[in-house]
mmCIF file with all atom_site columns, C-alpha atoms in Angstrom:
data_model
loop_
_atom_site.group_PDB
_atom_site.id
_atom_site.type_symbol
_atom_site.label_atom_id
_atom_site.label_alt_id
_atom_site.label_comp_id
_atom_site.label_asym_id
_atom_site.label_entity_id
_atom_site.label_seq_id
_atom_site.pdbx_PDB_ins_code
_atom_site.Cartn_x
_atom_site.Cartn_y
_atom_site.Cartn_z
_atom_site.occupancy
_atom_site.B_iso_or_equiv
_atom_site.pdbx_formal_charge
_atom_site.auth_seq_id
_atom_site.auth_comp_id
_atom_site.auth_asym_id
_atom_site.auth_atom_id
_atom_site.pdbx_PDB_model_num
ATOM 1   C CA . MET A 1 1   ? -199.940 16.873 73.137  1.00 74.00 ? 1   MET A CA 1
ATOM 2   C CA . SER A 1 2   ? -199.431 20.569 73.758  1.00 79.00 ? 2   SER A CA 1
ATOM 3   C CA . ARG A 1 3   ? -201.112 23.353 71.820  1.00 73.00 ? 3   ARG A CA 1
ATOM 4   C CA . GLU A 1 4   ? -197.836 24.205 70.112  1.00 76.00 ? 4   GLU A CA 1
ATOM 5   C CA . ASP A 1 5   ? -197.456 20.622 68.907  1.00 79.00 ? 5   ASP A CA 1
ATOM 6   C CA . LEU A 1 6   ? -201.054 20.482 67.708  1.00 75.00 ? 6   LEU A CA 1
ATOM 7   C CA . LEU A 1 7   ? -200.649 23.753 65.833  1.00 75.00 ? 7   LEU A CA 1
ATOM 8   C CA . ALA A 1 8   ? -197.424 22.516 64.229  1.00 78.00 ? 8   ALA A CA 1
ATOM 9   C CA . ARG A 1 9   ? -199.132 19.293 63.099  1.00 76.00 ? 9   ARG A CA 1
ATOM 10  C CA . LEU A 1 10  ? -202.090 21.225 61.682  1.00 74.00 ? 10  LEU A CA 1
ATOM 11  C CA . LEU A 1 11  ? -199.749 23.521 59.766  1.00 75.00 ? 11  LEU A CA 1
ATOM 12  C CA . ALA A 1 12  ? -197.885 20.504 58.382  1.00 77.00 ? 12  ALA A CA 1
ATOM 13  C CA . GLN A 1 13  ? -201.201 18.922 57.381  1.00 74.00 ? 13  GLN A CA 1
ATOM 14  C CA . ALA A 1 14  ? -202.289 22.116 55.631  1.00 74.00 ? 14  ALA A CA 1
ATOM 15  C CA . GLU A 1 15  ? -198.978 22.305 53.810  1.00 72.00 ? 15  GLU A CA 1
ATOM 16  C CA . ASP A 1 16  ? -199.230 18.690 52.649  1.00 72.00 ? 16  ASP A CA 1
ATOM 17  C CA . GLY A 1 17  ? -202.913 18.697 51.753  1.00 67.00 ? 17  GLY A CA 1
ATOM 18  C CA . GLY A 1 18  ? -203.213 22.162 50.316  1.00 64.00 ? 18  GLY A CA 1
ATOM 19  C CA . GLY A 1 19  ? -205.208 23.452 53.295  1.00 65.00 ? 19  GLY A CA 1
ATOM 20  C CA . ASP A 1 20  ? -208.883 22.565 53.113  1.00 72.00 ? 20  ASP A CA 1
ATOM 21  C CA . PHE A 1 21  ? -211.421 24.672 55.017  1.00 69.00 ? 21  PHE A CA 1
ATOM 22  C CA . VAL A 1 22  ? -211.618 22.428 58.095  1.00 73.00 ? 22  VAL A CA 1
ATOM 23  C CA . THR A 1 23  ? -207.836 22.351 58.507  1.00 72.00 ? 23  THR A CA 1
ATOM 24  C CA . LEU A 1 24  ? -207.532 26.109 58.090  1.00 76.00 ? 24  LEU A CA 1
ATOM 25  C CA . ARG A 1 25  ? -210.307 26.697 60.585  1.00 77.00 ? 25  ARG A CA 1
ATOM 26  C CA . ALA A 1 26  ? -208.618 24.380 63.087  1.00 80.00 ? 26  ALA A CA 1
ATOM 27  C CA . ILE A 1 27  ? -205.335 26.272 62.578  1.00 78.00 ? 27  ILE A CA 1
ATOM 28  C CA . VAL A 1 28  ? -207.032 29.589 63.269  1.00 81.00 ? 28  VAL A CA 1
ATOM 29  C CA . GLU A 1 29  ? -208.771 28.243 66.378  1.00 86.00 ? 29  GLU A CA 1
ATOM 30  C CA . GLU A 1 30  ? -205.610 26.686 67.795  1.00 84.00 ? 30  GLU A CA 1
ATOM 31  C CA . ALA A 1 31  ? -203.537 29.791 67.035  1.00 87.00 ? 31  ALA A CA 1
ATOM 32  C CA . SER A 1 32  ? -206.156 31.949 68.727  1.00 89.00 ? 32  SER A CA 1
ATOM 33  C CA . GLU A 1 33  ? -206.238 29.725 71.807  1.00 89.00 ? 33  GLU A CA 1
ATOM 34  C CA . LEU A 1 34  ? -202.441 29.680 71.975  1.00 89.00 ? 34  LEU A CA 1
ATOM 35  C CA . GLY A 1 35  ? -202.259 33.468 71.618  1.00 92.00 ? 35  GLY A CA 1
ATOM 36  C CA . ALA A 1 36  ? -204.900 34.025 74.285  1.00 92.00 ? 36  ALA A CA 1
ATOM 37  C CA . ALA A 1 37  ? -203.097 31.663 76.663  1.00 90.00 ? 37  ALA A CA 1
ATOM 38  C CA . ARG A 1 38  ? -199.813 33.536 76.095  1.00 91.00 ? 38  ARG A CA 1
ATOM 39  C CA . VAL A 1 39  ? -201.428 36.909 76.745  1.00 93.00 ? 39  VAL A CA 1
ATOM 40  C CA . LEU A 1 40  ? -203.062 35.681 79.947  1.00 90.00 ? 40  LEU A CA 1
ATOM 41  C CA . SER A 1 41  ? -199.764 34.175 81.049  1.00 90.00 ? 41  SER A CA 1
ATOM 42  C CA . ARG A 1 42  ? -197.862 37.407 80.390  1.00 92.00 ? 42  ARG A CA 1
ATOM 43  C CA . MET A 1 43  ? -200.481 39.352 82.338  1.00 89.00 ? 43  MET A CA 1
ATOM 44  C CA . GLY A 1 44  ? -200.243 36.934 85.253  1.00 87.00 ? 44  GLY A CA 1
ATOM 45  C CA . LEU A 1 45  ? -203.818 35.743 84.824  1.00 86.00 ? 45  LEU A CA 1
ATOM 46  C CA . ASP A 1 46  ? -203.142 32.104 84.016  1.00 86.00 ? 46  ASP A CA 1
ATOM 47  C CA . ASP A 1 47  ? -203.656 30.676 87.508  1.00 88.00 ? 47  ASP A CA 1
ATOM 48  C CA . ASP A 1 48  ? -206.753 29.386 89.307  1.00 89.00 ? 48  ASP A CA 1
ATOM 49  C CA . ASN A 1 49  ? -207.315 32.713 91.091  1.00 90.00 ? 49  ASN A CA 1
ATOM 50  C CA . ALA A 1 50  ? -207.459 34.761 87.888  1.00 89.00 ? 50  ALA A CA 1
ATOM 51  C CA . HIS A 1 51  ? -211.251 34.924 87.820  1.00 91.00 ? 51  HIS A CA 1
ATOM 52  C CA . ASP A 1 52  ? -211.335 36.215 91.402  1.00 93.00 ? 52  ASP A CA 1
ATOM 53  C CA . ASP A 1 53  ? -208.599 38.737 90.611  1.00 90.00 ? 53  ASP A CA 1
ATOM 54  C CA . VAL A 1 54  ? -210.497 40.146 87.644  1.00 90.00 ? 54  VAL A CA 1
ATOM 55  C CA . ALA A 1 55  ? -213.735 40.283 89.645  1.00 94.00 ? 55  ALA A CA 1
ATOM 56  C CA . GLU A 1 56  ? -211.920 42.128 92.433  1.00 95.00 ? 56  GLU A CA 1
ATOM 57  C CA . LEU A 1 57  ? -210.420 44.598 89.944  1.00 94.00 ? 57  LEU A CA 1
ATOM 58  C CA . ARG A 1 58  ? -213.848 45.265 88.472  1.00 96.00 ? 58  ARG A CA 1
ATOM 59  C CA . GLU A 1 59  ? -215.256 45.866 91.942  1.00 97.00 ? 59  GLU A CA 1
ATOM 60  C CA . LEU A 1 60  ? -212.391 48.250 92.724  1.00 97.00 ? 60  LEU A CA 1
ATOM 61  C CA . LEU A 1 61  ? -212.940 50.124 89.460  1.00 97.00 ? 61  LEU A CA 1
ATOM 62  C CA . ARG A 1 62  ? -216.667 50.391 90.168  1.00 98.00 ? 62  ARG A CA 1
ATOM 63  C CA . ALA A 1 63  ? -215.929 51.783 93.644  1.00 98.00 ? 63  ALA A CA 1
ATOM 64  C CA . TRP A 1 64  ? -213.468 54.298 92.150  1.00 98.00 ? 64  TRP A CA 1
ATOM 65  C CA . ARG A 1 65  ? -216.064 55.487 89.650  1.00 97.00 ? 65  ARG A CA 1
ATOM 66  C CA . ASP A 1 66  ? -218.689 55.832 92.398  1.00 98.00 ? 66  ASP A CA 1
ATOM 67  C CA . ALA A 1 67  ? -216.267 57.812 94.589  1.00 98.00 ? 67  ALA A CA 1
ATOM 68  C CA . LYS A 1 68  ? -215.340 60.089 91.692  1.00 97.00 ? 68  LYS A CA 1
ATOM 69  C CA . ARG A 1 69  ? -218.997 60.690 90.883  1.00 97.00 ? 69  ARG A CA 1
ATOM 70  C CA . SER A 1 70  ? -219.756 61.463 94.545  1.00 98.00 ? 70  SER A CA 1
ATOM 71  C CA . ALA A 1 71  ? -216.817 63.870 94.791  1.00 98.00 ? 71  ALA A CA 1
ATOM 72  C CA . TRP A 1 72  ? -217.971 65.797 91.715  1.00 97.00 ? 72  TRP A CA 1
ATOM 73  C CA . LYS A 1 73  ? -221.521 65.898 93.031  1.00 97.00 ? 73  LYS A CA 1
ATOM 74  C CA . ALA A 1 74  ? -220.354 67.199 96.429  1.00 97.00 ? 74  ALA A CA 1
ATOM 75  C CA . ALA A 1 75  ? -218.121 69.837 94.806  1.00 97.00 ? 75  ALA A CA 1
ATOM 76  C CA . ILE A 1 76  ? -220.941 71.100 92.618  1.00 98.00 ? 76  ILE A CA 1
ATOM 77  C CA . ASP A 1 77  ? -223.313 71.065 95.588  1.00 97.00 ? 77  ASP A CA 1
ATOM 78  C CA . TRP A 1 78  ? -220.913 73.228 97.643  1.00 98.00 ? 78  TRP A CA 1
ATOM 79  C CA . MET A 1 79  ? -220.404 75.647 94.742  1.00 98.00 ? 79  MET A CA 1
ATOM 80  C CA . VAL A 1 80  ? -224.157 76.078 94.338  1.00 98.00 ? 80  VAL A CA 1
ATOM 81  C CA . ARG A 1 81  ? -224.545 76.678 98.075  1.00 98.00 ? 81  ARG A CA 1
ATOM 82  C CA . GLY A 1 82  ? -221.754 79.265 98.008  1.00 97.00 ? 82  GLY A CA 1
ATOM 83  C CA . LEU A 1 83  ? -223.307 81.076 95.054  1.00 98.00 ? 83  LEU A CA 1
ATOM 84  C CA . LEU A 1 84  ? -226.693 81.100 96.752  1.00 97.00 ? 84  LEU A CA 1
ATOM 85  C CA . ALA A 1 85  ? -225.124 82.496 99.939  1.00 95.00 ? 85  ALA A CA 1
ATOM 86  C CA . LEU A 1 86  ? -223.449 85.259 97.895  1.00 95.00 ? 86  LEU A CA 1
ATOM 87  C CA . LEU A 1 87  ? -226.740 85.988 96.164  1.00 95.00 ? 87  LEU A CA 1
ATOM 88  C CA . ILE A 1 88  ? -228.575 86.297 99.481  1.00 92.00 ? 88  ILE A CA 1
ATOM 89  C CA . PHE A 1 89  ? -225.788 88.509 100.813 1.00 90.00 ? 89  PHE A CA 1
ATOM 90  C CA . ALA A 1 90  ? -226.001 90.751 97.726  1.00 90.00 ? 90  ALA A CA 1
ATOM 91  C CA . ILE A 1 91  ? -229.794 90.977 98.032  1.00 90.00 ? 91  ILE A CA 1
ATOM 92  C CA . ALA A 1 92  ? -229.451 91.892 101.726 1.00 88.00 ? 92  ALA A CA 1
ATOM 93  C CA . LEU A 1 93  ? -227.003 94.664 100.845 1.00 87.00 ? 93  LEU A CA 1
ATOM 94  C CA . ARG A 1 94  ? -229.240 95.882 98.023  1.00 88.00 ? 94  ARG A CA 1
ATOM 95  C CA . PHE A 1 95  ? -232.263 96.224 100.293 1.00 88.00 ? 95  PHE A CA 1
ATOM 96  C CA . GLY A 1 96  ? -230.320 98.079 102.945 1.00 84.00 ? 96  GLY A CA 1
ATOM 97  C CA . PHE A 1 97  ? -229.744 95.277 105.421 1.00 81.00 ? 97  PHE A CA 1
ATOM 98  C CA . GLY A 1 98  ? -225.990 95.889 105.285 1.00 71.00 ? 98  GLY A CA 1
ATOM 99  C CA . ASP A 1 99  ? -226.047 97.228 108.844 1.00 75.00 ? 99  ASP A CA 1
ATOM 100 C CA . LEU A 1 100 ? -227.268 93.827 110.083 1.00 71.00 ? 100 LEU A CA 1
ATOM 101 C CA . VAL A 1 101 ? -224.390 92.091 108.345 1.00 61.00 ? 101 VAL A CA 1
ATOM 102 C CA . ARG A 1 102 ? -221.738 94.291 109.988 1.00 61.00 ? 102 ARG A CA 1
#
């Protein structure tokens, strides 16, 4: 019996019996399972390799975040070095070491 058939039978049972708590809970659970299965199927994650695919995507996302963090850190590091070099150059000019720079 497929999930669709089971859900249809539960709905018919709820309609006939007035829908006690257990039947309604079973309807909600089966509808949730059916909806989740449809979403996974539409996303292409309903095969045996889906777990590996999601793990690989997470690893790729983690690597992207690490690379982005490293790029920002390197950019800030180079800006600080440039500002320090300008500061040293300005101090050298201020103290009259401009002739050494030329």
